[in-house]
């Protein structure tokens, strides 16, 4: 399976503009024959906690229809970040598009404490059975919770994909945690992070992939938008960065 993570800079609160960025990189993922591509936490709005209530929508939002079309026509699974609403509850969600099937909403179960005034913790543990692999989606702080990894392990996940906002101050701890858990749980592990600034944080980039031994197989830089792809069979790494796209 060929799995990619996207590294982007978001426009604060502008879903329409961020959709354009997503479509650009989804098309690049299709070009390099990715079977799946995942974007950072809340990628369609930026990590804007204070704006999430007014921006929250649902997985059937018409602004997302072009992503579904690309999934249908190219056989690619796509994971994007979006605040979603159910009744009075707002969730940090990943909308997952798969070819010719209903969209899946995976919502963050373990909230970072500063998120608690703005969001509700979900109760929807999930792994995805895709081709030859079992994929565990994770949203940022979840990857720091051993229980989230344990659920993935118990459900035979072979790939763990963390969709994050990791700041310059926090990136070293994030990398240490993910590489260590990749080795401990014997899972290929990927991280999709922002560049630029979002939610008051200076984002660190360095989107990465580690093999099941916790060895770093590939990493993007600190400032450039791009894609990082890993082939789980051949162990091939491929990158596409802004300017080459």
Short mmCIF file of C-alpha atoms in Angstrom, two decimals, residues 14-229:
data_model
loop_
_atom_site.label_atom_id
_atom_site.label_comp_id
_atom_site.label_asym_id
_atom_site.label_seq_id
_atom_site.Cartn_x
_atom_site.Cartn_y
_atom_site.Cartn_z
CA UNK A 14 -11.23 30.00 5.22
CA UNK A 15 -12.66 26.62 4.26
CA UNK A 16 -13.06 27.51 0.57
CA UNK A 17 -9.44 28.59 0.17
CA UNK A 18 -8.18 25.59 2.13
CA UNK A 19 -10.27 23.27 -0.05
CA UNK A 20 -8.32 24.60 -3.05
CA UNK A 21 -5.03 23.73 -1.34
CA UNK A 22 -6.30 20.27 -0.48
CA UNK A 23 -7.42 19.59 -4.05
CA UNK A 24 -4.01 20.62 -5.35
CA UNK A 25 -2.21 18.15 -3.10
CA UNK A 26 -4.77 15.38 -3.55
CA UNK A 27 -4.14 15.61 -7.30
CA UNK A 28 -0.42 15.37 -6.64
CA UNK A 29 -1.02 12.30 -4.44
CA UNK A 30 -2.97 10.73 -7.30
CA UNK A 31 -0.14 11.56 -9.70
CA UNK A 32 2.37 9.65 -7.56
CA UNK A 33 -0.09 6.75 -7.22
CA UNK A 34 -0.89 7.06 -3.52
CA UNK A 35 -3.60 4.75 -2.22
CA UNK A 36 -4.25 7.07 0.75
CA UNK A 37 -3.40 10.65 1.70
CA UNK A 38 -3.97 12.32 5.08
CA UNK A 39 -3.84 16.02 6.00
CA UNK A 40 -3.09 17.75 9.36
CA UNK A 41 -5.49 18.27 12.25
CA UNK A 42 -8.39 20.63 11.36
CA UNK A 43 -6.69 21.18 8.01
CA UNK A 44 -9.72 22.74 6.30
CA UNK A 45 -10.03 25.57 8.83
CA UNK A 46 -6.61 25.74 10.43
CA UNK A 47 -6.21 24.90 14.11
CA UNK A 48 -8.52 27.69 15.23
CA UNK A 49 -10.22 26.65 18.45
CA UNK A 50 -12.08 29.93 18.97
CA UNK A 51 -13.56 29.81 15.46
CA UNK A 52 -14.50 26.13 15.45
CA UNK A 53 -18.04 26.63 16.75
CA UNK A 54 -19.03 28.93 13.88
CA UNK A 55 -17.10 26.96 11.26
CA UNK A 56 -18.30 23.50 12.30
CA UNK A 57 -20.19 21.63 9.59
CA UNK A 58 -20.92 18.01 8.62
CA UNK A 59 -19.33 15.40 6.35
CA UNK A 60 -21.95 15.95 3.64
CA UNK A 61 -20.99 19.61 3.18
CA UNK A 62 -21.16 20.32 -0.57
CA UNK A 63 -17.78 22.05 -0.42
CA UNK A 64 -16.25 18.60 0.02
CA UNK A 65 -17.89 17.01 -3.02
CA UNK A 66 -14.89 17.45 -5.31
CA UNK A 67 -12.79 15.41 -2.87
CA UNK A 68 -15.33 12.62 -3.08
CA UNK A 69 -15.26 12.77 -6.87
CA UNK A 70 -11.47 12.47 -6.90
CA UNK A 71 -11.69 9.52 -4.52
CA UNK A 72 -14.31 7.80 -6.67
CA UNK A 73 -12.49 8.32 -9.97
CA UNK A 74 -9.00 7.46 -8.74
CA UNK A 75 -9.52 4.83 -6.06
CA UNK A 76 -7.82 6.89 -3.37
CA UNK A 77 -8.70 7.20 0.32
CA UNK A 78 -8.47 10.79 1.62
CA UNK A 79 -8.45 12.04 5.23
CA UNK A 80 -9.02 15.76 5.90
CA UNK A 81 -9.43 17.74 9.14
CA UNK A 82 -12.65 19.62 9.92
CA UNK A 83 -14.67 20.70 12.98
CA UNK A 84 -18.03 18.92 12.92
CA UNK A 85 -21.21 19.52 14.88
CA UNK A 86 -23.82 17.21 16.35
CA UNK A 87 -26.54 19.00 18.34
CA UNK A 88 -24.67 21.32 20.71
CA UNK A 89 -21.42 19.37 20.51
CA UNK A 90 -18.47 20.38 18.35
CA UNK A 91 -15.83 17.77 17.52
CA UNK A 92 -12.32 17.77 16.08
CA UNK A 93 -12.88 15.41 13.18
CA UNK A 94 -11.21 13.68 10.29
CA UNK A 95 -13.51 13.19 7.30
CA UNK A 96 -12.46 10.07 5.41
CA UNK A 97 -13.40 9.70 1.75
CA UNK A 98 -13.33 6.26 0.15
CA UNK A 99 -14.32 5.34 -3.39
CA UNK A 100 -18.04 4.95 -3.98
CA UNK A 101 -19.01 4.72 -0.33
CA UNK A 102 -20.36 6.97 2.40
CA UNK A 103 -17.96 9.38 4.05
CA UNK A 104 -16.65 8.32 7.47
CA UNK A 105 -16.25 10.77 10.33
CA UNK A 106 -13.58 9.91 12.88
CA UNK A 107 -13.55 12.36 15.80
CA UNK A 108 -10.86 13.02 18.39
CA UNK A 109 -11.37 10.93 21.53
CA UNK A 110 -8.60 12.34 23.72
CA UNK A 111 -8.58 16.13 23.87
CA UNK A 112 -5.59 18.32 24.61
CA UNK A 113 -6.64 20.17 27.81
CA UNK A 114 -6.83 23.66 26.21
CA UNK A 115 -9.31 22.20 23.68
CA UNK A 116 -11.85 21.18 26.31
CA UNK A 117 -13.72 24.54 26.48
CA UNK A 118 -14.35 24.39 22.72
CA UNK A 119 -14.79 20.72 21.84
CA UNK A 120 -16.41 17.50 23.02
CA UNK A 121 -14.41 14.27 23.26
CA UNK A 122 -15.81 11.60 20.97
CA UNK A 123 -16.38 7.92 21.67
CA UNK A 124 -15.79 6.34 18.29
CA UNK A 125 -12.70 4.10 18.25
CA UNK A 126 -11.84 3.06 14.72
CA UNK A 127 -9.46 1.22 12.46
CA UNK A 128 -9.79 1.06 8.69
CA UNK A 129 -9.29 -2.11 6.69
CA UNK A 130 -7.65 -0.92 3.48
CA UNK A 131 -6.17 -3.28 0.90
CA UNK A 132 -3.43 -5.28 2.64
CA UNK A 133 -3.21 -3.00 5.68
CA UNK A 134 -5.18 -2.03 8.78
CA UNK A 135 -4.91 1.73 9.37
CA UNK A 136 -5.42 3.50 12.69
CA UNK A 137 -6.20 7.23 12.29
CA UNK A 138 -5.08 9.46 15.17
CA UNK A 139 -5.64 13.16 15.74
CA UNK A 140 -2.72 14.94 17.40
CA UNK A 141 -2.90 14.57 21.23
CA UNK A 142 -4.32 11.06 20.83
CA UNK A 143 -0.86 9.90 19.77
CA UNK A 144 0.37 10.86 23.26
CA UNK A 145 -2.20 8.57 24.87
CA UNK A 146 -1.08 4.97 25.31
CA UNK A 147 -4.70 3.76 25.30
CA UNK A 148 -5.12 4.97 21.72
CA UNK A 149 -2.11 2.99 20.57
CA UNK A 150 -3.26 -0.02 22.56
CA UNK A 151 -6.63 -0.02 20.79
CA UNK A 152 -4.84 0.13 17.45
CA UNK A 153 -2.59 -2.77 18.44
CA UNK A 154 -5.44 -4.90 19.75
CA UNK A 155 -7.26 -4.41 16.47
CA UNK A 156 -4.25 -5.49 14.41
CA UNK A 157 -3.34 -2.10 12.97
CA UNK A 158 -0.27 -2.18 10.77
CA UNK A 159 -0.21 1.55 9.97
CA UNK A 160 -0.72 4.43 12.43
CA UNK A 161 -1.31 7.88 10.93
CA UNK A 162 -1.16 10.92 13.20
CA UNK A 163 -2.82 14.07 11.85
CA UNK A 164 -1.34 16.84 13.99
CA UNK A 165 -0.51 20.41 14.69
CA UNK A 166 2.93 20.27 16.22
CA UNK A 167 4.68 23.50 17.13
CA UNK A 168 8.35 24.38 16.98
CA UNK A 169 8.42 24.01 20.77
CA UNK A 170 6.74 20.59 20.73
CA UNK A 171 8.09 18.84 17.65
CA UNK A 172 11.06 17.05 19.24
CA UNK A 173 8.85 15.42 21.87
CA UNK A 174 6.31 14.50 19.16
CA UNK A 175 8.95 12.83 17.03
CA UNK A 176 10.42 10.95 19.98
CA UNK A 177 6.98 9.68 21.01
CA UNK A 178 5.94 8.56 17.53
CA UNK A 179 9.20 6.84 16.66
CA UNK A 180 9.26 5.09 20.03
CA UNK A 181 5.69 3.86 19.74
CA UNK A 182 6.23 2.72 16.14
CA UNK A 183 8.94 0.41 17.45
CA UNK A 184 7.05 -0.65 20.59
CA UNK A 185 3.82 -1.45 18.73
CA UNK A 186 5.51 -2.69 15.55
CA UNK A 187 3.55 -0.32 13.28
CA UNK A 188 4.53 1.81 10.31
CA UNK A 189 3.81 5.32 11.63
CA UNK A 190 3.27 8.55 9.73
CA UNK A 191 2.79 12.14 10.90
CA UNK A 192 1.12 14.93 8.91
CA UNK A 193 1.90 18.42 10.23
CA UNK A 194 1.44 22.07 9.25
CA UNK A 195 3.94 24.67 8.19
CA UNK A 196 3.45 28.39 8.79
CA UNK A 197 1.38 29.55 11.73
CA UNK A 198 -2.02 28.38 12.97
CA UNK A 199 -3.99 28.84 16.17
CA UNK A 200 -1.29 31.05 17.65
CA UNK A 201 1.41 28.41 17.13
CA UNK A 202 4.46 28.49 14.89
CA UNK A 203 4.14 25.13 13.17
CA UNK A 204 7.17 22.91 12.81
CA UNK A 205 6.56 20.91 9.64
CA UNK A 206 8.88 17.87 9.51
CA UNK A 207 6.08 15.50 8.50
CA UNK A 208 7.59 12.04 8.81
CA UNK A 209 7.34 8.32 8.31
CA UNK A 210 8.90 5.61 10.49
CA UNK A 211 9.02 1.92 9.76
CA UNK A 212 7.80 -0.72 12.20
CA UNK A 213 11.22 -0.70 13.88
CA UNK A 214 10.88 3.01 14.65
CA UNK A 215 13.53 3.96 12.09
CA UNK A 216 13.01 7.28 10.30
CA UNK A 217 12.40 6.52 6.63
CA UNK A 218 11.62 10.01 5.35
CA UNK A 219 10.90 13.54 6.54
CA UNK A 220 9.89 16.86 4.98
CA UNK A 221 11.50 20.13 6.02
CA UNK A 222 10.33 22.79 8.47
CA UNK A 223 8.86 25.33 6.04
CA UNK A 224 7.76 23.81 2.74
CA UNK A 225 4.38 22.43 1.70
CA UNK A 226 4.60 18.96 0.23
CA UNK A 227 3.79 15.27 0.23
CA UNK A 228 5.68 12.36 1.75
CA UNK A 229 4.78 8.89 0.44
#
